[in-house]
CSV table of C-alpha atoms in Angstrom, one decimal:
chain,number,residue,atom,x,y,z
A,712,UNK,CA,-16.4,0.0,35.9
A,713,UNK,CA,-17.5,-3.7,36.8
A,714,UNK,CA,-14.8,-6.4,36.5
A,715,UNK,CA,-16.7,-7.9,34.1
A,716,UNK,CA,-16.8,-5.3,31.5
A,717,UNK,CA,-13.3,-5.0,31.9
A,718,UNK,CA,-12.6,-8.7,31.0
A,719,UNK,CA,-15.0,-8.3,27.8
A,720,UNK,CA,-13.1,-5.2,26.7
A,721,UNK,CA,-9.9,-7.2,27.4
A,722,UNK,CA,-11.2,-10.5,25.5
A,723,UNK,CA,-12.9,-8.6,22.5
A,724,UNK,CA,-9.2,-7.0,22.0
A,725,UNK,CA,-7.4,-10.2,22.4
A,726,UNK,CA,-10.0,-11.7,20.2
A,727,UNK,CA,-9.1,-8.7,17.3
A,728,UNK,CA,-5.4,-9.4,17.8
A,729,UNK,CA,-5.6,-13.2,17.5
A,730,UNK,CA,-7.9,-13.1,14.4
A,731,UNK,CA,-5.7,-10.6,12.4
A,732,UNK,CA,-2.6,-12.5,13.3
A,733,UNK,CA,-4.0,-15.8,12.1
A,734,UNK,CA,-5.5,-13.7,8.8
A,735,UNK,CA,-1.8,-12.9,7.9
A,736,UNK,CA,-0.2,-15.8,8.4
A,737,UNK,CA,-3.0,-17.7,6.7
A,738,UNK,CA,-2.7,-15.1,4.2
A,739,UNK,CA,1.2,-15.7,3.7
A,740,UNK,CA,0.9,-19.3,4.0
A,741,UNK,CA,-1.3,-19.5,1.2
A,742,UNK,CA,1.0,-17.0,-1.1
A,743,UNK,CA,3.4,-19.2,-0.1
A,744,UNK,CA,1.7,-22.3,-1.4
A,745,UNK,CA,1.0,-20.0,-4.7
A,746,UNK,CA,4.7,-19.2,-5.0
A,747,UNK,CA,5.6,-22.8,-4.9
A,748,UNK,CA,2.7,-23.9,-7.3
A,749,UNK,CA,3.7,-21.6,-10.3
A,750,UNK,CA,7.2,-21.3,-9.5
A,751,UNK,CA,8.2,-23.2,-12.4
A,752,UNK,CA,6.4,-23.1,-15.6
A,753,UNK,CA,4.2,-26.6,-15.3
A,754,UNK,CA,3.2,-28.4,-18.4
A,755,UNK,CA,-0.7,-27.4,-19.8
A,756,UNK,CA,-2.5,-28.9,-22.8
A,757,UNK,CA,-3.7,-26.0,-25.3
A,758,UNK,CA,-4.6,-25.5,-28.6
A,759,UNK,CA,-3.5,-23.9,-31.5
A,760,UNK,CA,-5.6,-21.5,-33.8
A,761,UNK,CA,-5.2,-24.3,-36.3
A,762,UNK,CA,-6.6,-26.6,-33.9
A,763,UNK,CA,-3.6,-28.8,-33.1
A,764,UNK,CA,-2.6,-28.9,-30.1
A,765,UNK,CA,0.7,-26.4,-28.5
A,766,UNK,CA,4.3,-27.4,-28.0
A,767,UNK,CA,4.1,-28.2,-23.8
A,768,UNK,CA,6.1,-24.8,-23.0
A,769,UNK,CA,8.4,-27.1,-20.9
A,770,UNK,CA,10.3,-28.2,-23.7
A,771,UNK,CA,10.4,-24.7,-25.7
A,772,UNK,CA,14.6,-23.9,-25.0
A,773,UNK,CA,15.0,-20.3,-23.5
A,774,UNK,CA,13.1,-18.0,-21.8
A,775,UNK,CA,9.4,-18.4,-22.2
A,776,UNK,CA,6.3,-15.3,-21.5
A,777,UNK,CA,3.0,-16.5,-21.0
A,778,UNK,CA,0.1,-13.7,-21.3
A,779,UNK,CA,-3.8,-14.7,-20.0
A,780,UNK,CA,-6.2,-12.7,-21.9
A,781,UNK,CA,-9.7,-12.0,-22.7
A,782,UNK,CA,-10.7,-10.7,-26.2
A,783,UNK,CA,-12.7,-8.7,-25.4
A,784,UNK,CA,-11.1,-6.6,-22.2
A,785,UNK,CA,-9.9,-3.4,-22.9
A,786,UNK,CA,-6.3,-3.4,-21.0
A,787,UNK,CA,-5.6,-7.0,-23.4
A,788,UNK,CA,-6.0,-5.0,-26.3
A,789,UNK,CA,-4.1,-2.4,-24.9
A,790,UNK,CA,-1.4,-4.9,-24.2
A,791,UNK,CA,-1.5,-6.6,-27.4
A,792,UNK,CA,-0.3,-2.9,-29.1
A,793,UNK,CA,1.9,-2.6,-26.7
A,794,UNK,CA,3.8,-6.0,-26.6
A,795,UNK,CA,3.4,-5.8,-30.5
A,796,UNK,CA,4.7,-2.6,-31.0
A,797,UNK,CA,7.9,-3.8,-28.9
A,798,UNK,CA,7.9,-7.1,-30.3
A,799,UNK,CA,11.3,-7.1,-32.0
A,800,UNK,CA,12.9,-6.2,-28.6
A,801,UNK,CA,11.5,-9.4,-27.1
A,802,UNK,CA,14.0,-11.4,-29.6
A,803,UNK,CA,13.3,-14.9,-30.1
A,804,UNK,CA,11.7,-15.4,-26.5
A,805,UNK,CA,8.5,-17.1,-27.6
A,806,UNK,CA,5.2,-15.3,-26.4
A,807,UNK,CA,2.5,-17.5,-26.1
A,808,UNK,CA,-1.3,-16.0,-25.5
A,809,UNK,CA,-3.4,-18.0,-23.7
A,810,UNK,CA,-7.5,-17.9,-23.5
A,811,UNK,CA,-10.5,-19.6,-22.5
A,812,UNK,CA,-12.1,-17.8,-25.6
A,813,UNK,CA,-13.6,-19.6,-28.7
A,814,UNK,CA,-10.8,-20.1,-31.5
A,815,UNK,CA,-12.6,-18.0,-34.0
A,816,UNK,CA,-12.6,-15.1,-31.7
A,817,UNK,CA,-8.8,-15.6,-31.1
A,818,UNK,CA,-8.3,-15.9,-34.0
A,819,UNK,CA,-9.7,-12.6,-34.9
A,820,UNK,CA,-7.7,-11.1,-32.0
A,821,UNK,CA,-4.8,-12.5,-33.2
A,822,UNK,CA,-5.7,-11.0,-36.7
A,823,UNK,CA,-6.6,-7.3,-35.4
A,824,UNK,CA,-3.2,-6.9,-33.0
A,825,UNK,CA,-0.8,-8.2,-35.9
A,826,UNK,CA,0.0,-11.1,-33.9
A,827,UNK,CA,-0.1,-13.9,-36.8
A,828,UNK,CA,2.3,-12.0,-38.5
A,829,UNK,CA,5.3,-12.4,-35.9
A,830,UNK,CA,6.9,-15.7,-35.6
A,831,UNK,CA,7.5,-15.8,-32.0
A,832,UNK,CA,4.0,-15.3,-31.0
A,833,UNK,CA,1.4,-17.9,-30.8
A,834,UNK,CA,-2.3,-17.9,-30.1
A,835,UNK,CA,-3.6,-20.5,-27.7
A,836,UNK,CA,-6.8,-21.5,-26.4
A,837,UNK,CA,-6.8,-23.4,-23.1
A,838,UNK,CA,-10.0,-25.2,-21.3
A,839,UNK,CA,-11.4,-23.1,-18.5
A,840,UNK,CA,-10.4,-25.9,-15.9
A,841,UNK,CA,-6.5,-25.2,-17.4
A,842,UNK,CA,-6.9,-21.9,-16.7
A,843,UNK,CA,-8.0,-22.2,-12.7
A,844,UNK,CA,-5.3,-24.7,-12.9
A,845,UNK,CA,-2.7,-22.6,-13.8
A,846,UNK,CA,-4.7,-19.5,-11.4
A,847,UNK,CA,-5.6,-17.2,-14.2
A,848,UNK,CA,-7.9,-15.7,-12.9
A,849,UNK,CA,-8.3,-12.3,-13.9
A,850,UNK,CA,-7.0,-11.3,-17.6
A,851,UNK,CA,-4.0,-9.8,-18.4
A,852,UNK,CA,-2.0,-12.0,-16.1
A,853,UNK,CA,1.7,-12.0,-17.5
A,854,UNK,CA,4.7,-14.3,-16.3
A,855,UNK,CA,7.6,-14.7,-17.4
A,856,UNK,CA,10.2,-17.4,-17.0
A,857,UNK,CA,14.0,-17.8,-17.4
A,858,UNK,CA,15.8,-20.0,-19.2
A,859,UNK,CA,15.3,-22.7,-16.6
A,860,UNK,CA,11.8,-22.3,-16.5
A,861,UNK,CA,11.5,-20.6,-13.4
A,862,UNK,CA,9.0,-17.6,-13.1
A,863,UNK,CA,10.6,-14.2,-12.5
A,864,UNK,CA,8.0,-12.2,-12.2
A,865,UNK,CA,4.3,-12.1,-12.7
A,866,UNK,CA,2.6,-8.8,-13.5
A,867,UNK,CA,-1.4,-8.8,-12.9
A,868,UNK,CA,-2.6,-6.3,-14.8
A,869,UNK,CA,-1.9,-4.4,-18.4
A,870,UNK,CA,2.0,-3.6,-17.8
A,871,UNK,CA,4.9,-1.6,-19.7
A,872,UNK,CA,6.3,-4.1,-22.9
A,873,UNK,CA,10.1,-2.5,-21.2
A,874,UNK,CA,9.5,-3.9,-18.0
A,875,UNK,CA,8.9,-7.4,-19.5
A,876,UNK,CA,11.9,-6.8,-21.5
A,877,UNK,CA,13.6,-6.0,-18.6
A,878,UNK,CA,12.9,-9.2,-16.6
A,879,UNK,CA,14.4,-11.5,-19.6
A,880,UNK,CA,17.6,-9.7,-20.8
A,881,UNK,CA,18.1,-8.0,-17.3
A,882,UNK,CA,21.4,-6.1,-19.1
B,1347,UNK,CA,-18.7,27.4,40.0
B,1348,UNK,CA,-20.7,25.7,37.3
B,1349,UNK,CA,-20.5,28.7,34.7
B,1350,UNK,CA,-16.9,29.2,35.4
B,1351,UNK,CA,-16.6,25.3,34.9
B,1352,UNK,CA,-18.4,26.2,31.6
B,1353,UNK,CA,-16.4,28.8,30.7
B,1354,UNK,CA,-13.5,26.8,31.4
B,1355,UNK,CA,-14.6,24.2,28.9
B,1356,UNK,CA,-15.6,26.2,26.1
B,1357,UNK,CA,-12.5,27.9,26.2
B,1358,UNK,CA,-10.7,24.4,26.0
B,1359,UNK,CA,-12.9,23.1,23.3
B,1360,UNK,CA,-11.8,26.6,21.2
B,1361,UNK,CA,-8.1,25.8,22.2
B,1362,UNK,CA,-8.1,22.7,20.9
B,1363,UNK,CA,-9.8,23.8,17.3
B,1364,UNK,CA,-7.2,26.7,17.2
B,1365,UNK,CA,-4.5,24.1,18.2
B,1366,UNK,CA,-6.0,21.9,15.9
B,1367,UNK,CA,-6.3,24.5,12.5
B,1368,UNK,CA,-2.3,25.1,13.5
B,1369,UNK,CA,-1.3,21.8,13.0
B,1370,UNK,CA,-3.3,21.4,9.8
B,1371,UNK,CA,-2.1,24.7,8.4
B,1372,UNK,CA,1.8,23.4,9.3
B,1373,UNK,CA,1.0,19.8,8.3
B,1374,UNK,CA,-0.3,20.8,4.7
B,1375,UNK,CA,2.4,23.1,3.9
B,1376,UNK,CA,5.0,21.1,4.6
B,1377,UNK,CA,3.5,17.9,2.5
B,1378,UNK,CA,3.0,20.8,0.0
B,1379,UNK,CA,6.7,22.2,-0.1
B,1380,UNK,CA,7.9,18.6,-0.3
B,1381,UNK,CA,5.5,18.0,-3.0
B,1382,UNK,CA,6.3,21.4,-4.8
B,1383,UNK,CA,10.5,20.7,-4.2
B,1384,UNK,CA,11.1,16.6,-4.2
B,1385,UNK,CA,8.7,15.5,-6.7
B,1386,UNK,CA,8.3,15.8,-11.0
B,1387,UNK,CA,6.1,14.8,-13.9
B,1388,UNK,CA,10.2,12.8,-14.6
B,1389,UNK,CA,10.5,11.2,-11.0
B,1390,UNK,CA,7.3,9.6,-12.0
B,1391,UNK,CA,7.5,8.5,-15.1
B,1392,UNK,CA,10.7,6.7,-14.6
B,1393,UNK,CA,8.8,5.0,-11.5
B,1394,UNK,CA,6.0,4.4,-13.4
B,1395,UNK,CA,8.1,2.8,-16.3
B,1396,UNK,CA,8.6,-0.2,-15.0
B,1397,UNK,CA,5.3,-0.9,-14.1
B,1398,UNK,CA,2.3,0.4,-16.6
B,1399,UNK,CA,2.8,1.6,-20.5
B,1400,UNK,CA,3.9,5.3,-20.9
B,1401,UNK,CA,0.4,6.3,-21.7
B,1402,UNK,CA,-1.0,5.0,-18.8
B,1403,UNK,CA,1.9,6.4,-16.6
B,1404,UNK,CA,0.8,9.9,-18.5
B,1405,UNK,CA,-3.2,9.6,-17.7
B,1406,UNK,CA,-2.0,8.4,-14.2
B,1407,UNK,CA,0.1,11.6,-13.3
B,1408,UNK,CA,-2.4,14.1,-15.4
B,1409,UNK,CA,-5.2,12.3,-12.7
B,1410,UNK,CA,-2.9,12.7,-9.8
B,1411,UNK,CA,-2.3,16.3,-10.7
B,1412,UNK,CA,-6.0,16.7,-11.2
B,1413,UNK,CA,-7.1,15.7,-7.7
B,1414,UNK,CA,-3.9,16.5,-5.6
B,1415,UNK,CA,-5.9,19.5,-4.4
B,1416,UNK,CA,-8.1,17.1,-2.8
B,1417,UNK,CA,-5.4,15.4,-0.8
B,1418,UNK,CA,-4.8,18.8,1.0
B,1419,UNK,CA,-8.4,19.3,1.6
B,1420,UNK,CA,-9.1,15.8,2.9
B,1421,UNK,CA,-5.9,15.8,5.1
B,1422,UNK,CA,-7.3,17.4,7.7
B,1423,UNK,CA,-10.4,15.7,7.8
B,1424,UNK,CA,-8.3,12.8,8.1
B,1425,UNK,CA,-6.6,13.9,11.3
B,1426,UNK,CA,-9.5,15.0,12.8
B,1427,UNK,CA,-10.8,11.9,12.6
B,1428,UNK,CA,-7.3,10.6,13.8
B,1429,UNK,CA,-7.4,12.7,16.9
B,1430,UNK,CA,-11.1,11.5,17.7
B,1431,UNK,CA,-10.4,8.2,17.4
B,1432,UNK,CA,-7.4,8.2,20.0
B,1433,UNK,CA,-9.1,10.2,21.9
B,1434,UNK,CA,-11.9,8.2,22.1
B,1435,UNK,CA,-9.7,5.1,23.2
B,1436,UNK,CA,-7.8,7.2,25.6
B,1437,UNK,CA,-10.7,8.0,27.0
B,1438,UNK,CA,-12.8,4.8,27.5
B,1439,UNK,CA,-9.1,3.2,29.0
B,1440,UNK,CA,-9.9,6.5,31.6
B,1441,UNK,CA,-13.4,5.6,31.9
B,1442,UNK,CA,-12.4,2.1,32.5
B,1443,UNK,CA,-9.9,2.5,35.0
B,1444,UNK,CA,-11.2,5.4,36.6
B,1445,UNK,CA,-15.0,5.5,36.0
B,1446,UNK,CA,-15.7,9.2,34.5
B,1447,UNK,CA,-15.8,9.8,31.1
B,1448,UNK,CA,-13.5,13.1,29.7
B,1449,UNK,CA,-12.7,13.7,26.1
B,1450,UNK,CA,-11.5,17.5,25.6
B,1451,UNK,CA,-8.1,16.7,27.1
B,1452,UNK,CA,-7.0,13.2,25.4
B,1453,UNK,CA,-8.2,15.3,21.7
B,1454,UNK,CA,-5.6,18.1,23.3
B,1455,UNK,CA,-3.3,15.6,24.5
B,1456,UNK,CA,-3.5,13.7,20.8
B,1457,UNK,CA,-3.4,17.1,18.8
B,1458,UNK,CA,0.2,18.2,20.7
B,1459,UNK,CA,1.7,14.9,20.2
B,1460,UNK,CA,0.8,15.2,16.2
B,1461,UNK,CA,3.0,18.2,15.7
B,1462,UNK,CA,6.4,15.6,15.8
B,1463,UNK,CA,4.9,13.6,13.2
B,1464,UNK,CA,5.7,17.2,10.9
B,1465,UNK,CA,9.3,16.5,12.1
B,1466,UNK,CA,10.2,13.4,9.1
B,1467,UNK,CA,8.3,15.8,6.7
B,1468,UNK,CA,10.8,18.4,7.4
B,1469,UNK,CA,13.7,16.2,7.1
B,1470,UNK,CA,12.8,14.4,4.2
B,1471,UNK,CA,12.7,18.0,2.6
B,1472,UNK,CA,16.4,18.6,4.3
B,1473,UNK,CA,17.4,14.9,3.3
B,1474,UNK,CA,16.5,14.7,-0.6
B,1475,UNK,CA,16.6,18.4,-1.1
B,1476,UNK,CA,20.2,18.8,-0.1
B,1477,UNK,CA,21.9,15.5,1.0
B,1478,UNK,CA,20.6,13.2,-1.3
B,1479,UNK,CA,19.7,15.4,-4.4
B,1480,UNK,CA,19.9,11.7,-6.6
B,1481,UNK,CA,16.7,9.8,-6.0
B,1482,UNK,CA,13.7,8.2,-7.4
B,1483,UNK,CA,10.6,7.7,-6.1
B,1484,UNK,CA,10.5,4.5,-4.5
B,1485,UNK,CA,13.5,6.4,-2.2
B,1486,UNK,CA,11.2,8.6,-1.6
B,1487,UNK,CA,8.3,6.7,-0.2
B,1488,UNK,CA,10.5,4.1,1.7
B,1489,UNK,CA,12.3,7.2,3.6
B,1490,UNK,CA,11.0,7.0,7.5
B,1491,UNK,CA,14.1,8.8,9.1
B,1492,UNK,CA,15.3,6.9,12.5
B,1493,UNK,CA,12.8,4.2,11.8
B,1494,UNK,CA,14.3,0.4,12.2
B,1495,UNK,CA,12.8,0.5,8.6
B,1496,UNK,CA,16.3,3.0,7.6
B,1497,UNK,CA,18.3,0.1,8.7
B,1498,UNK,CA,17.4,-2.1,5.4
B,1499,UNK,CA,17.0,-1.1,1.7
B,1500,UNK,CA,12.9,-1.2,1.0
B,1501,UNK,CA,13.9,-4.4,-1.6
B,1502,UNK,CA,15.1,-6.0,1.6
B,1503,UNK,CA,11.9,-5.9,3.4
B,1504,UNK,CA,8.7,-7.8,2.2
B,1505,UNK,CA,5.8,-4.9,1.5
B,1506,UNK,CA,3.9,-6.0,4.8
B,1507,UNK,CA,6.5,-5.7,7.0
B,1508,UNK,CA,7.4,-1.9,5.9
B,1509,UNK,CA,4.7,-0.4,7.8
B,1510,UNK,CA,5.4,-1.6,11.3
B,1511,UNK,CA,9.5,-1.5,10.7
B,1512,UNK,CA,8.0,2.3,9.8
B,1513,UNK,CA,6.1,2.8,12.8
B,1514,UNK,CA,8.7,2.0,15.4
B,1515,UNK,CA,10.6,4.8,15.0
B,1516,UNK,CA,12.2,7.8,17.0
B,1517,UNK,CA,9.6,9.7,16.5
B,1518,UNK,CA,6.6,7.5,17.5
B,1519,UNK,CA,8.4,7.3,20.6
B,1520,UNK,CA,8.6,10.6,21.2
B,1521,UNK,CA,4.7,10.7,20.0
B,1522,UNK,CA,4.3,8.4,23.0
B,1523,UNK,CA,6.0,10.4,25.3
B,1524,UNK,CA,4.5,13.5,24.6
B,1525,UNK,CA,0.9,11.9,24.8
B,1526,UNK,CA,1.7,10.9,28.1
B,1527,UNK,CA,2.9,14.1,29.1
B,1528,UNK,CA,-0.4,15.8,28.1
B,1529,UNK,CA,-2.4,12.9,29.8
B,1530,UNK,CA,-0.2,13.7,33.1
B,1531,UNK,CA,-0.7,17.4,32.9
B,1532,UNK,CA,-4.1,17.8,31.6
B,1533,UNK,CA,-5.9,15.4,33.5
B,1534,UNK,CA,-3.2,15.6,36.4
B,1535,UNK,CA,-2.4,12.0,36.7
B,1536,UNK,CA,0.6,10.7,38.1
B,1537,UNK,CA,3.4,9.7,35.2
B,1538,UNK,CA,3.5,6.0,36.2
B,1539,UNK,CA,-0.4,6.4,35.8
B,1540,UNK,CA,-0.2,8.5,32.6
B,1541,UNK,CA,2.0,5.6,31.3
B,1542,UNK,CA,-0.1,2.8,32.3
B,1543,UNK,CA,-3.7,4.6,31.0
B,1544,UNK,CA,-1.5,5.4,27.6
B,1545,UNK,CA,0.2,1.9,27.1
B,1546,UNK,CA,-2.9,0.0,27.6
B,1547,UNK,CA,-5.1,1.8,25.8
B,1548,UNK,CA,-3.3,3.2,23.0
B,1549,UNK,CA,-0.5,1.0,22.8
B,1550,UNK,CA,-3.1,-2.3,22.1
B,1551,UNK,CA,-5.3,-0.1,19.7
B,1552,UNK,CA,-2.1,0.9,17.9
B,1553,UNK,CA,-1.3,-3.0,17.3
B,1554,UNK,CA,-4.7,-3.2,16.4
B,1555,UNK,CA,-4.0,-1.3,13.4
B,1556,UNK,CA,-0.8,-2.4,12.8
B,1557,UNK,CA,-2.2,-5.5,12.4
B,1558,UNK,CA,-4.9,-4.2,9.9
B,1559,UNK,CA,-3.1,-2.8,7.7
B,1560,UNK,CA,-0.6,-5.6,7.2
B,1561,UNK,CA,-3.2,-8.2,6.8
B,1562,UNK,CA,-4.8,-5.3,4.1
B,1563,UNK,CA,-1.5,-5.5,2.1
B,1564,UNK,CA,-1.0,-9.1,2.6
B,1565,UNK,CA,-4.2,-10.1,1.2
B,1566,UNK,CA,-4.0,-7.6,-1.3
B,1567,UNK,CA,-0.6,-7.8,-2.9
């Protein structure tokens, strides 16, 4: 085979190599950047189904769970029962529901899951800027922070009520 | 001499399917024995717990059950296409270096090697089913025996970096070996030739992937 062929088999490898080794440390950089962006729980303007605006998490003593959702997706209903049906396990960690949503549709969410009724958990509406802000970007996203404010873990997705227990009273 | 040649080859090309069927035959069995003997509806749930609501762990293993069938249907497919594909990079490094274009051997050479891949089935059968009878199923999925990736606990290794620290194990090196074997004697090369054709062709297009499928979980993760 001529040189030249060689040399383009050679280069188009080197060329594959190179770009998928700059796509994962591109990749990590950025998660890194992510990691450092919502390490600690930052302070976000929201309101409150009555229309005033929330506490600034930041200031709420303890460990704090924030839960992104959409009304009207299935796994944040599904997530609602569930975090409701273990709500007494949570203690008093406050649990505060964040959505882009109108606050007459939250507030009927709130009302259908039972939420209203337990004093620990509270029904926000945030702009849609707040929410890229904070990267929500796809609903449920759950965090939870410690006492220090400090996320310990973030599930994407619907997740098990236990494991969020789990990550605030690790005992 | 051109029918014997003939002859010759399509008695290869039948060794290699029967070689071939062999492997998948062994190969399913023994993901199905460890299937059938390491794993429960239990092991999953309590893996499942910590990450999904017991309902959806329940759908998720009913599904699984459902379409694990499938898995031992597609397998094969999967290593045929496995065995083409190296064998199609052995082969254009040999048509590169050498000019002439063969297949039949590197597919032969590829299929041989496969068979100690069945080897960390087999002891992961051993390991759990008698050595380690207490484990869940993240043990399970992180156990590569005589990998660097058995020198740290899987909490101690970021996700992307499991499946190269997998990879360079014992028994990828004997893969090596024996591919280079089968180059030397099927296509009689010289070893230091064998080595050379096998190293840069394979060894790049294995980093290749490598590469692949870390950036895959990175970016997915």
């Amino acid at each position: 085979m001529s040189p030249p062929i060689r040399y383009t088999v050679l280069a188009l490898m080197f060329v594959l190599m190179a770009g998928l080794g700059w796509g994962i440390h591109s990749k990590l950089r950025q998660r890194q950047e992510l990691g450092q962006q919502f390490a600690r729980l930052p302070e976000f303007a929201a309101r409150t189904l009555k229309g005033g605006a929330v506490l600034a998490p930041p200031q709420t003593p303890g460990p704090v769970v924030l839960v992104y959702f959409e009304p009207d997706c299935d796994h944040c209903q599904r997530q609602a029962v569930e975090i409701h049906r273990h709500a007494a396990q949570f203690g008093a960690v406050p649990v505060l529901w964040l959505s882009k949503d109108s606050l007459v549709v939250l507030q009927r969410f709130a009302q259908q899951y039972g939420l209203l009724r337990l004093p620990t958990m509270q029904v926000a509406q945030i702009r849609p800027e707040t929410a890229t802000a904070l990267g929500f970007f796809s609903a449920p996203d759950i965090r939870v922070y410690d006492a220090d404010k400090k996320m310990c873990h973030r599930y994407k997705g619907e997740t098990s009520a236990l494991a969020i227990i789990n990550k605030l009273h690790p005992n | 001499m051109l029918p014997t040649t003939h002859l010759q080859q399509s008695l290869d090309n039948k060794r290699n399917w029967l070689l071939f069927f062999a492997l998948a035959v062994v190969y399913v069995l023994a993901m199905f024995c460890a299937k059938i003997l390491l794993t429960n509806d239990e092991l999953y749930l309590a893996s499942l717990a910590g990450q999904m609501t017991e309902e959806q762990a329940r759908t998720a293993i009913e599904l699984n059950k459902e379409w694990n069938w499938a898995g031992y249907f597609l397998f094969p497919l999967l290593l045929l296409t496995k065995f083409a594909i190296i064998a199609g990079i052995l082969s254009t490094g040999y048509y590169i270096s050498a000019n002439r274009w063969v297949f039949a051997p590197f597919f032969r050479a590829a299929i041989i090697a496969e068979f100690v891949m069945i080897l960390p089935v087999v002891i992961r059968i051993f390991w759990f089913g008698s050595v380690h009878p207490n484990y869940n199923l993240s043990d399970l999925q992180n156990f590569y025996p005589l990998s660097i990736s058995s020198l740290f606990s899987s909490s101690q290794v970021e996700a992307w970096l499991r499946y190269p620290l997998q990879v360079a194990s014992l028994f990828e090196v004997a893969y090596w070996l024996l591919i280079i074997k089968g180059v030397h004697q099927l296509l009689d090369l010289s070893w230091s030739r064998a080595t050379r054709l096998v190293g840069l062709s394979y060894g790049p297009a294995l980093l290749i992937w490598m590469l692949l499928v870390m950036f895959t979980i990175v970016s997915t993760s």
